[in-house]
CSV table of N, CA, C and O in Angstrom, one decimal:
chain,number,residue,atom,x,y,z
A,1,MET,N,70.6,130.7,89.4
A,1,MET,CA,71.2,132.0,89.7
A,1,MET,C,72.3,131.8,90.8
A,1,MET,O,72.1,131.1,91.7
A,2,SER,N,73.4,132.5,90.6
A,2,SER,CA,74.5,132.3,91.5
A,2,SER,C,74.3,133.1,92.8
A,2,SER,O,73.6,134.1,92.8
A,3,THR,N,75.1,132.7,93.8
A,3,THR,CA,75.0,133.5,95.0
A,3,THR,C,75.5,134.9,94.8
A,3,THR,O,74.9,135.8,95.4
A,4,ASN,N,76.6,135.0,94.0
A,4,ASN,CA,77.1,136.4,93.8
A,4,ASN,C,76.1,137.3,93.1
A,4,ASN,O,76.0,138.4,93.5
A,5,GLU,N,75.4,136.7,92.2
A,5,GLU,CA,74.3,137.5,91.5
A,5,GLU,C,73.3,137.9,92.4
A,5,GLU,O,72.8,139.1,92.4
A,6,THR,N,72.9,137.1,93.3
A,6,THR,CA,71.8,137.4,94.3
A,6,THR,C,72.3,138.5,95.2
A,6,THR,O,71.6,139.5,95.5
A,7,LEU,N,73.5,138.4,95.7
A,7,LEU,CA,74.1,139.4,96.6
A,7,LEU,C,74.2,140.7,95.9
A,7,LEU,O,73.9,141.8,96.4
A,8,GLU,N,74.7,140.7,94.6
A,8,GLU,CA,74.9,141.9,93.9
A,8,GLU,C,73.6,142.6,93.6
A,8,GLU,O,73.5,143.8,93.7
A,9,ARG,N,72.6,141.8,93.3
A,9,ARG,CA,71.2,142.4,93.0
A,9,ARG,C,70.7,143.0,94.3
A,9,ARG,O,70.2,144.1,94.3
A,10,LEU,N,70.8,142.3,95.4
A,10,LEU,CA,70.3,142.9,96.7
A,10,LEU,C,71.1,144.1,97.1
A,10,LEU,O,70.5,145.1,97.5
A,11,TYR,N,72.4,144.1,96.9
A,11,TYR,CA,73.2,145.3,97.2
A,11,TYR,C,72.8,146.5,96.3
A,11,TYR,O,72.7,147.6,96.8
A,12,ALA,N,72.6,146.2,95.0
A,12,ALA,CA,72.2,147.3,94.1
A,12,ALA,C,70.8,147.9,94.6
A,12,ALA,O,70.6,149.1,94.5
A,13,THR,N,69.9,147.0,95.0
A,13,THR,CA,68.6,147.5,95.5
A,13,THR,C,68.8,148.4,96.8
A,13,THR,O,68.2,149.4,96.9
A,14,ILE,N,69.7,148.0,97.6
A,14,ILE,CA,70.0,148.8,98.8
A,14,ILE,C,70.5,150.1,98.4
A,14,ILE,O,70.1,151.1,99.0
A,15,LEU,N,71.5,150.2,97.5
A,15,LEU,CA,72.0,151.4,97.1
A,15,LEU,C,70.9,152.3,96.5
A,15,LEU,O,70.9,153.5,96.7
A,16,ASP,N,70.0,151.7,95.7
A,16,ASP,CA,69.0,152.5,95.1
A,16,ASP,C,68.0,153.0,96.1
A,16,ASP,O,67.5,154.1,96.0
A,17,ARG,N,67.7,152.2,97.1
A,17,ARG,CA,66.6,152.6,98.1
A,17,ARG,C,67.1,153.6,99.1
A,17,ARG,O,66.3,154.2,99.8
A,18,ARG,N,68.4,153.8,99.2
A,18,ARG,CA,68.9,154.8,100.2
A,18,ARG,C,68.5,156.2,99.9
A,18,ARG,O,68.5,157.0,100.7
A,19,LYS,N,68.0,156.4,98.6
A,19,LYS,CA,67.5,157.7,98.2
A,19,LYS,C,66.0,157.8,98.5
A,19,LYS,O,65.4,158.8,98.3
A,20,GLY,N,65.4,156.7,99.0
A,20,GLY,CA,64.0,156.7,99.2
A,20,GLY,C,63.5,157.4,100.5
A,20,GLY,O,64.3,157.9,101.3
A,21,ASP,N,62.3,157.4,100.6
A,21,ASP,CA,61.6,158.0,101.8
A,21,ASP,C,61.7,157.1,103.0
A,21,ASP,O,61.2,156.0,102.9
A,22,PRO,N,62.3,157.5,104.1
A,22,PRO,CA,62.4,156.6,105.3
A,22,PRO,C,61.1,156.2,105.8
A,22,PRO,O,61.0,155.2,106.6
A,23,GLU,N,60.0,156.9,105.5
A,23,GLU,CA,58.7,156.5,105.9
A,23,GLU,C,58.1,155.4,105.1
A,23,GLU,O,57.2,154.7,105.6
A,24,LYS,N,58.7,155.2,103.9
A,24,LYS,CA,58.2,154.1,103.0
A,24,LYS,C,59.2,153.0,102.7
A,24,LYS,O,58.8,152.0,102.1
A,25,SER,N,60.4,153.2,103.1
A,25,SER,CA,61.5,152.3,102.8
A,25,SER,C,62.2,151.9,104.0
A,25,SER,O,62.8,152.7,104.7
A,26,TYR,N,62.2,150.6,104.4
A,26,TYR,CA,63.0,150.1,105.5
A,26,TYR,C,64.5,150.4,105.4
A,26,TYR,O,65.1,150.8,106.3
A,27,ILE,N,65.0,150.2,104.2
A,27,ILE,CA,66.4,150.4,103.9
A,27,ILE,C,66.7,151.9,104.1
A,27,ILE,O,67.7,152.2,104.8
A,28,ALA,N,66.0,152.8,103.6
A,28,ALA,CA,66.2,154.2,103.8
A,28,ALA,C,66.1,154.6,105.2
A,28,ALA,O,66.9,155.4,105.7
A,29,LYS,N,65.2,154.0,105.9
A,29,LYS,CA,65.0,154.3,107.4
A,29,LYS,C,66.3,153.8,108.1
A,29,LYS,O,66.8,154.6,109.0
A,30,ARG,N,66.7,152.6,107.8
A,30,ARG,CA,67.9,152.1,108.5
A,30,ARG,C,69.1,153.0,108.2
A,30,ARG,O,69.9,153.4,109.1
A,31,LEU,N,69.3,153.4,107.0
A,31,LEU,CA,70.4,154.2,106.6
A,31,LEU,C,70.4,155.6,107.2
A,31,LEU,O,71.4,156.1,107.6
A,32,LYS,N,69.2,156.1,107.4
A,32,LYS,CA,69.0,157.4,108.1
A,32,LYS,C,69.4,157.3,109.5
A,32,LYS,O,69.9,158.3,110.1
A,33,GLN,N,69.3,156.2,110.1
A,33,GLN,CA,69.6,156.0,111.6
A,33,GLN,C,71.1,156.1,111.8
A,33,GLN,O,71.5,156.3,112.9
A,34,GLY,N,71.9,155.9,110.8
A,34,GLY,CA,73.3,156.0,111.0
A,34,GLY,C,74.1,154.7,111.3
A,34,GLY,O,73.5,153.7,111.6
A,35,THR,N,75.4,154.8,111.2
A,35,THR,CA,76.2,153.7,111.3
A,35,THR,C,76.1,152.9,112.6
A,35,THR,O,76.0,151.7,112.6
A,36,ALA,N,76.0,153.6,113.7
A,36,ALA,CA,76.0,152.9,115.0
A,36,ALA,C,74.7,152.0,115.1
A,36,ALA,O,74.8,150.9,115.6
A,37,LYS,N,73.6,152.5,114.7
A,37,LYS,CA,72.3,151.8,114.7
A,37,LYS,C,72.4,150.6,113.8
A,37,LYS,O,71.9,149.5,114.1
A,38,ILE,N,72.9,150.8,112.6
A,38,ILE,CA,73.0,149.8,111.6
A,38,ILE,C,74.0,148.7,112.1
A,38,ILE,O,73.6,147.5,112.1
A,39,ALA,N,75.1,149.1,112.7
A,39,ALA,CA,76.0,148.1,113.2
A,39,ALA,C,75.4,147.3,114.4
A,39,ALA,O,75.6,146.1,114.5
A,40,GLN,N,74.6,148.0,115.2
A,40,GLN,CA,73.9,147.3,116.3
A,40,GLN,C,73.0,146.3,115.8
A,40,GLN,O,72.9,145.2,116.3
A,41,LYS,N,72.3,146.6,114.7
A,41,LYS,CA,71.3,145.7,114.1
A,41,LYS,C,72.1,144.5,113.5
A,41,LYS,O,71.6,143.3,113.7
A,42,VAL,N,73.2,144.7,112.9
A,42,VAL,CA,74.1,143.6,112.4
A,42,VAL,C,74.4,142.7,113.6
A,42,VAL,O,74.4,141.4,113.5
A,43,GLY,N,74.8,143.3,114.7
A,43,GLY,CA,75.2,142.5,115.9
A,43,GLY,C,74.0,141.7,116.4
A,43,GLY,O,74.2,140.5,116.8
A,44,GLU,N,72.9,142.3,116.4
A,44,GLU,CA,71.7,141.6,116.9
A,44,GLU,C,71.4,140.4,116.0
A,44,GLU,O,71.1,139.3,116.5
A,45,GLU,N,71.5,140.6,114.7
A,45,GLU,CA,71.2,139.5,113.8
A,45,GLU,C,72.3,138.4,113.9
A,45,GLU,O,72.0,137.2,113.7
A,46,ALA,N,73.5,138.8,114.1
A,46,ALA,CA,74.6,137.8,114.3
A,46,ALA,C,74.3,136.9,115.5
A,46,ALA,O,74.5,135.7,115.5
A,47,VAL,N,73.9,137.6,116.6
A,47,VAL,CA,73.6,136.8,117.8
A,47,VAL,C,72.4,135.9,117.6
A,47,VAL,O,72.5,134.7,118.0
A,48,GLU,N,71.4,136.4,116.9
A,48,GLU,CA,70.2,135.5,116.6
A,48,GLU,C,70.6,134.3,115.7
A,48,GLU,O,70.1,133.2,115.9
A,49,THR,N,71.6,134.6,114.8
A,49,THR,CA,72.1,133.5,113.9
A,49,THR,C,72.8,132.5,114.8
A,49,THR,O,72.6,131.2,114.6
A,50,VAL,N,73.7,132.9,115.7
A,50,VAL,CA,74.4,132.0,116.5
A,50,VAL,C,73.5,131.2,117.4
A,50,VAL,O,73.6,130.0,117.6
A,51,ILE,N,72.5,131.8,118.0
A,51,ILE,CA,71.5,131.1,118.8
A,51,ILE,C,70.8,130.0,118.0
A,51,ILE,O,70.6,128.9,118.5
A,52,ALA,N,70.4,130.4,116.8
A,52,ALA,CA,69.7,129.4,115.9
A,52,ALA,C,70.6,128.2,115.7
A,52,ALA,O,70.2,127.0,115.7
A,53,ALA,N,71.9,128.5,115.4
A,53,ALA,CA,72.9,127.4,115.2
A,53,ALA,C,73.0,126.5,116.4
A,53,ALA,O,73.1,125.3,116.3
A,54,LEU,N,73.2,127.1,117.6
A,54,LEU,CA,73.4,126.4,118.8
A,54,LEU,C,72.1,125.5,119.1
A,54,LEU,O,72.3,124.5,119.7
A,55,GLN,N,71.0,126.0,118.7
A,55,GLN,CA,69.7,125.3,119.0
A,55,GLN,C,69.5,124.2,117.9
A,55,GLN,O,68.5,123.5,117.9
A,56,LYS,N,70.4,124.2,116.9
A,56,LYS,CA,70.3,123.2,115.8
A,56,LYS,C,69.0,123.4,115.0
A,56,LYS,O,68.4,122.4,114.6
A,57,ASP,N,68.5,124.6,115.0
A,57,ASP,CA,67.2,124.9,114.3
A,57,ASP,C,67.6,125.4,112.9
A,57,ASP,O,67.9,126.6,112.7
A,58,LYS,N,67.6,124.5,111.9
A,58,LYS,CA,68.1,124.8,110.6
A,58,LYS,C,67.2,125.8,109.9
A,58,LYS,O,67.7,126.8,109.2
A,59,LYS,N,65.9,125.7,110.0
A,59,LYS,CA,65.0,126.7,109.4
A,59,LYS,C,65.3,128.1,110.0
A,59,LYS,O,65.3,129.1,109.2
A,60,GLU,N,65.4,128.2,111.3
A,60,GLU,CA,65.7,129.5,111.9
A,60,GLU,C,67.1,130.0,111.5
A,60,GLU,O,67.3,131.2,111.3
A,61,LEU,N,68.0,129.1,111.4
A,61,LEU,CA,69.4,129.5,111.0
A,61,LEU,C,69.4,130.1,109.6
A,61,LEU,O,70.0,131.1,109.4
A,62,VAL,N,68.6,129.5,108.7
A,62,VAL,CA,68.5,130.0,107.4
A,62,VAL,C,67.9,131.4,107.4
A,62,VAL,O,68.5,132.4,106.8
A,63,GLY,N,66.8,131.6,108.1
A,63,GLY,CA,66.2,132.9,108.2
A,63,GLY,C,67.0,134.0,108.8
A,63,GLY,O,67.2,135.1,108.3
A,64,GLU,N,67.7,133.6,109.9
A,64,GLU,CA,68.5,134.6,110.6
A,64,GLU,C,69.8,134.9,109.8
A,64,GLU,O,70.3,136.0,109.8
A,65,SER,N,70.3,133.9,109.1
A,65,SER,CA,71.4,134.1,108.2
A,65,SER,C,71.1,135.1,107.1
A,65,SER,O,71.9,136.0,106.8
A,66,ALA,N,69.9,135.0,106.6
A,66,ALA,CA,69.4,135.9,105.5
A,66,ALA,C,69.3,137.3,106.1
A,66,ALA,O,69.7,138.3,105.5
A,67,ASP,N,68.8,137.4,107.3
A,67,ASP,CA,68.7,138.7,108.0
A,67,ASP,C,70.0,139.3,108.2
A,67,ASP,O,70.3,140.5,108.0
A,68,LEU,N,71.0,138.5,108.7
A,68,LEU,CA,72.3,139.0,108.9
A,68,LEU,C,73.0,139.5,107.7
A,68,LEU,O,73.6,140.6,107.7
A,69,ILE,N,72.9,138.7,106.6
A,69,ILE,CA,73.5,139.2,105.3
A,69,ILE,C,72.9,140.5,104.8
A,69,ILE,O,73.6,141.4,104.4
A,70,PHE,N,71.6,140.5,104.9
A,70,PHE,CA,70.8,141.7,104.5
A,70,PHE,C,71.3,143.0,105.2
A,70,PHE,O,71.6,144.0,104.6
A,71,HIS,N,71.4,142.9,106.5
A,71,HIS,CA,71.8,144.0,107.3
A,71,HIS,C,73.3,144.3,107.2
A,71,HIS,O,73.7,145.5,107.2
A,72,TRP,N,74.1,143.3,106.9
A,72,TRP,CA,75.5,143.5,106.7
A,72,TRP,C,75.7,144.3,105.4
A,72,TRP,O,76.5,145.2,105.3
A,73,LEU,N,74.9,144.0,104.4
A,73,LEU,CA,74.9,144.7,103.1
A,73,LEU,C,74.5,146.2,103.3
A,73,LEU,O,75.1,147.1,102.7
A,74,ILE,N,73.6,146.4,104.2
A,74,ILE,CA,73.2,147.8,104.5
A,74,ILE,C,74.4,148.5,105.1
A,74,ILE,O,74.7,149.7,104.8
A,75,LEU,N,75.1,147.8,106.0
A,75,LEU,CA,76.2,148.4,106.7
A,75,LEU,C,77.3,148.7,105.7
A,75,LEU,O,77.9,149.8,105.7
A,76,LEU,N,77.6,147.8,104.7
A,76,LEU,CA,78.5,148.1,103.7
A,76,LEU,C,78.1,149.3,102.9
A,76,LEU,O,79.0,150.2,102.6
A,77,ALA,N,76.9,149.4,102.5
A,77,ALA,CA,76.4,150.6,101.7
A,77,ALA,C,76.6,151.9,102.5
A,77,ALA,O,77.0,152.9,102.0
A,78,ASP,N,76.3,151.8,103.8
A,78,ASP,CA,76.4,153.0,104.7
A,78,ASP,C,77.9,153.4,104.7
A,78,ASP,O,78.2,154.6,104.7
A,79,ALA,N,78.8,152.5,104.7
A,79,ALA,CA,80.2,152.8,104.8
A,79,ALA,C,80.8,153.1,103.5
A,79,ALA,O,82.0,153.5,103.4
A,80,GLY,N,80.0,153.0,102.4
A,80,GLY,CA,80.6,153.3,101.1
A,80,GLY,C,81.5,152.2,100.6
A,80,GLY,O,82.4,152.4,99.8
A,81,VAL,N,81.4,151.0,101.1
A,81,VAL,CA,82.2,149.9,100.7
A,81,VAL,C,81.5,149.0,99.7
A,81,VAL,O,80.4,148.4,100.0
A,82,PRO,N,82.0,149.0,98.4
A,82,PRO,CA,81.3,148.2,97.4
A,82,PRO,C,81.4,146.7,97.8
A,82,PRO,O,82.4,146.2,98.3
A,83,LEU,N,80.3,146.0,97.5
A,83,LEU,CA,80.3,144.5,97.7
A,83,LEU,C,81.5,143.9,97.0
A,83,LEU,O,82.1,142.9,97.4
A,84,SER,N,81.8,144.4,95.8
A,84,SER,CA,82.9,143.8,95.0
A,84,SER,C,84.2,143.8,95.7
A,84,SER,O,85.0,142.9,95.5
A,85,ASP,N,84.4,144.8,96.6
A,85,ASP,CA,85.7,144.8,97.4
A,85,ASP,C,85.7,143.6,98.3
A,85,ASP,O,86.8,143.0,98.5
A,86,VAL,N,84.6,143.3,98.9
A,86,VAL,CA,84.6,142.1,99.8
A,86,VAL,C,84.8,140.8,99.0
A,86,VAL,O,85.5,140.0,99.4
A,87,MET,N,84.1,140.8,97.9
A,87,MET,CA,84.2,139.6,97.0
A,87,MET,C,85.7,139.4,96.6
A,87,MET,O,86.2,138.3,96.5
A,88,GLU,N,86.3,140.5,96.2
A,88,GLU,CA,87.7,140.4,95.8
A,88,GLU,C,88.6,140.0,96.9
A,88,GLU,O,89.5,139.2,96.7
A,89,GLU,N,88.3,140.4,98.1
A,89,GLU,CA,89.1,140.0,99.3
A,89,GLU,C,88.9,138.5,99.5
A,89,GLU,O,89.9,137.8,99.8
A,90,LEU,N,87.7,138.0,99.4
A,90,LEU,CA,87.5,136.6,99.5
A,90,LEU,C,88.2,135.8,98.5
A,90,LEU,O,88.8,134.7,98.7
A,91,GLU,N,88.1,136.3,97.2
A,91,GLU,CA,88.8,135.6,96.1
A,91,GLU,C,90.3,135.6,96.4
A,91,GLU,O,91.0,134.6,96.1
A,92,HIS,N,90.9,136.7,96.9
A,92,HIS,CA,92.3,136.8,97.2
A,92,HIS,C,92.7,135.7,98.3
A,92,HIS,O,93.8,135.2,98.2
A,93,ARG,N,91.8,135.5,99.2
A,93,ARG,CA,92.1,134.5,100.3
A,93,ARG,C,91.8,133.1,99.9
A,93,ARG,O,92.3,132.2,100.6
A,94,GLU,N,91.1,132.9,98.8
A,94,GLU,CA,90.8,131.5,98.4
A,94,GLU,C,92.1,130.7,98.2
A,94,GLU,O,93.0,131.1,97.5
A,95,GLY,N,92.1,129.5,98.8
A,95,GLY,CA,93.2,128.6,98.6
A,95,GLY,C,94.4,128.9,99.6
A,95,GLY,O,95.4,128.3,99.6
A,96,VAL,N,94.2,129.9,100.5
A,96,VAL,CA,95.2,130.3,101.5
A,96,VAL,C,94.7,129.7,102.8
A,96,VAL,O,93.5,129.9,103.2
A,97,SER,N,95.6,129.1,103.5
A,97,SER,CA,95.2,128.6,104.8
A,97,SER,C,94.7,129.7,105.7
A,97,SER,O,95.3,130.8,105.7
A,98,GLY,N,93.7,129.5,106.5
A,98,GLY,CA,93.2,130.5,107.4
A,98,GLY,C,94.2,130.9,108.4
A,98,GLY,O,94.3,132.1,108.8
A,99,LEU,N,95.1,130.0,108.8
A,99,LEU,CA,96.1,130.3,109.8
A,99,LEU,C,97.2,131.2,109.1
A,99,LEU,O,97.6,132.2,109.7
A,100,ASP,N,97.5,130.9,107.9
A,100,ASP,CA,98.5,131.8,107.1
A,100,ASP,C,97.9,133.2,106.9
A,100,ASP,O,98.6,134.2,107.0
A,101,GLU,N,96.6,133.2,106.6
A,101,GLU,CA,96.0,134.5,106.3
A,101,GLU,C,96.0,135.4,107.6
A,101,GLU,O,96.3,136.6,107.6
A,102,LYS,N,95.7,134.7,108.7
A,102,LYS,CA,95.6,135.4,110.0
A,102,LYS,C,97.0,135.9,110.3
A,102,LYS,O,97.2,137.1,110.8
A,103,ALA,N,98.1,135.1,110.1
A,103,ALA,CA,99.4,135.5,110.4
A,103,ALA,C,99.9,136.7,109.5
A,103,ALA,O,100.5,137.6,109.9
A,104,ARG,N,99.4,136.7,108.2
A,104,ARG,CA,99.8,137.8,107.3
A,104,ARG,C,99.1,139.1,107.8
A,104,ARG,O,99.8,140.1,107.8
A,105,ARG,N,97.9,139.0,108.2
A,105,ARG,CA,97.2,140.3,108.6
A,105,ARG,C,97.9,140.8,109.9
A,105,ARG,O,98.0,142.0,110.1
A,106,LYS,N,98.3,139.9,110.8
A,106,LYS,CA,99.0,140.3,112.0
A,106,LYS,C,100.3,141.0,111.7
A,106,LYS,O,100.5,142.1,112.3
A,107,LEU,N,101.0,140.5,110.7
A,107,LEU,CA,102.3,141.2,110.3
A,107,LEU,C,102.0,142.6,109.7
A,107,LEU,O,102.7,143.5,110.0
A,108,GLU,N,100.9,142.6,108.9
A,108,GLU,CA,100.6,143.9,108.2
A,108,GLU,C,100.2,145.0,109.3
A,108,GLU,O,100.5,146.1,109.1
A,109,ASN,N,99.5,144.5,110.3
A,109,ASN,CA,99.0,145.5,111.3
A,109,ASN,C,100.2,146.0,112.2
A,109,ASN,O,100.1,147.0,112.8
A,110,LYS,N,101.3,145.2,112.3
A,110,LYS,CA,102.5,145.6,113.1
A,110,LYS,C,103.3,146.6,112.3
A,110,LYS,O,103.9,147.5,112.9
A,111,GLY,N,103.3,146.4,111.0
A,111,GLY,CA,104.2,147.2,110.1
A,111,GLY,C,103.6,148.4,109.7
A,111,GLY,O,103.8,149.6,109.6
């Protein structure tokens, strides 16, 4: 199974569960808490991912990375951003130097 399929399936599950009972669904509970709390959770998971990387703890890095991606997908769902938009942006950037991409975005933000 491809990474994209796994992410798409998880994102679809998140979209489906947002209609659920917050007392019975972690996803519904998170979404009910609102954007600020979801974003805070993404930040916490990002910090935990960085700590695991700095500690060179591969097992912990894998687990924290999964947590980070999961909560990031919840944040996307909360914002109404389809996962496909992010995947398209990544495809658009494929083969483009990171420095060139950063310079392009800087120009776009000025204009």
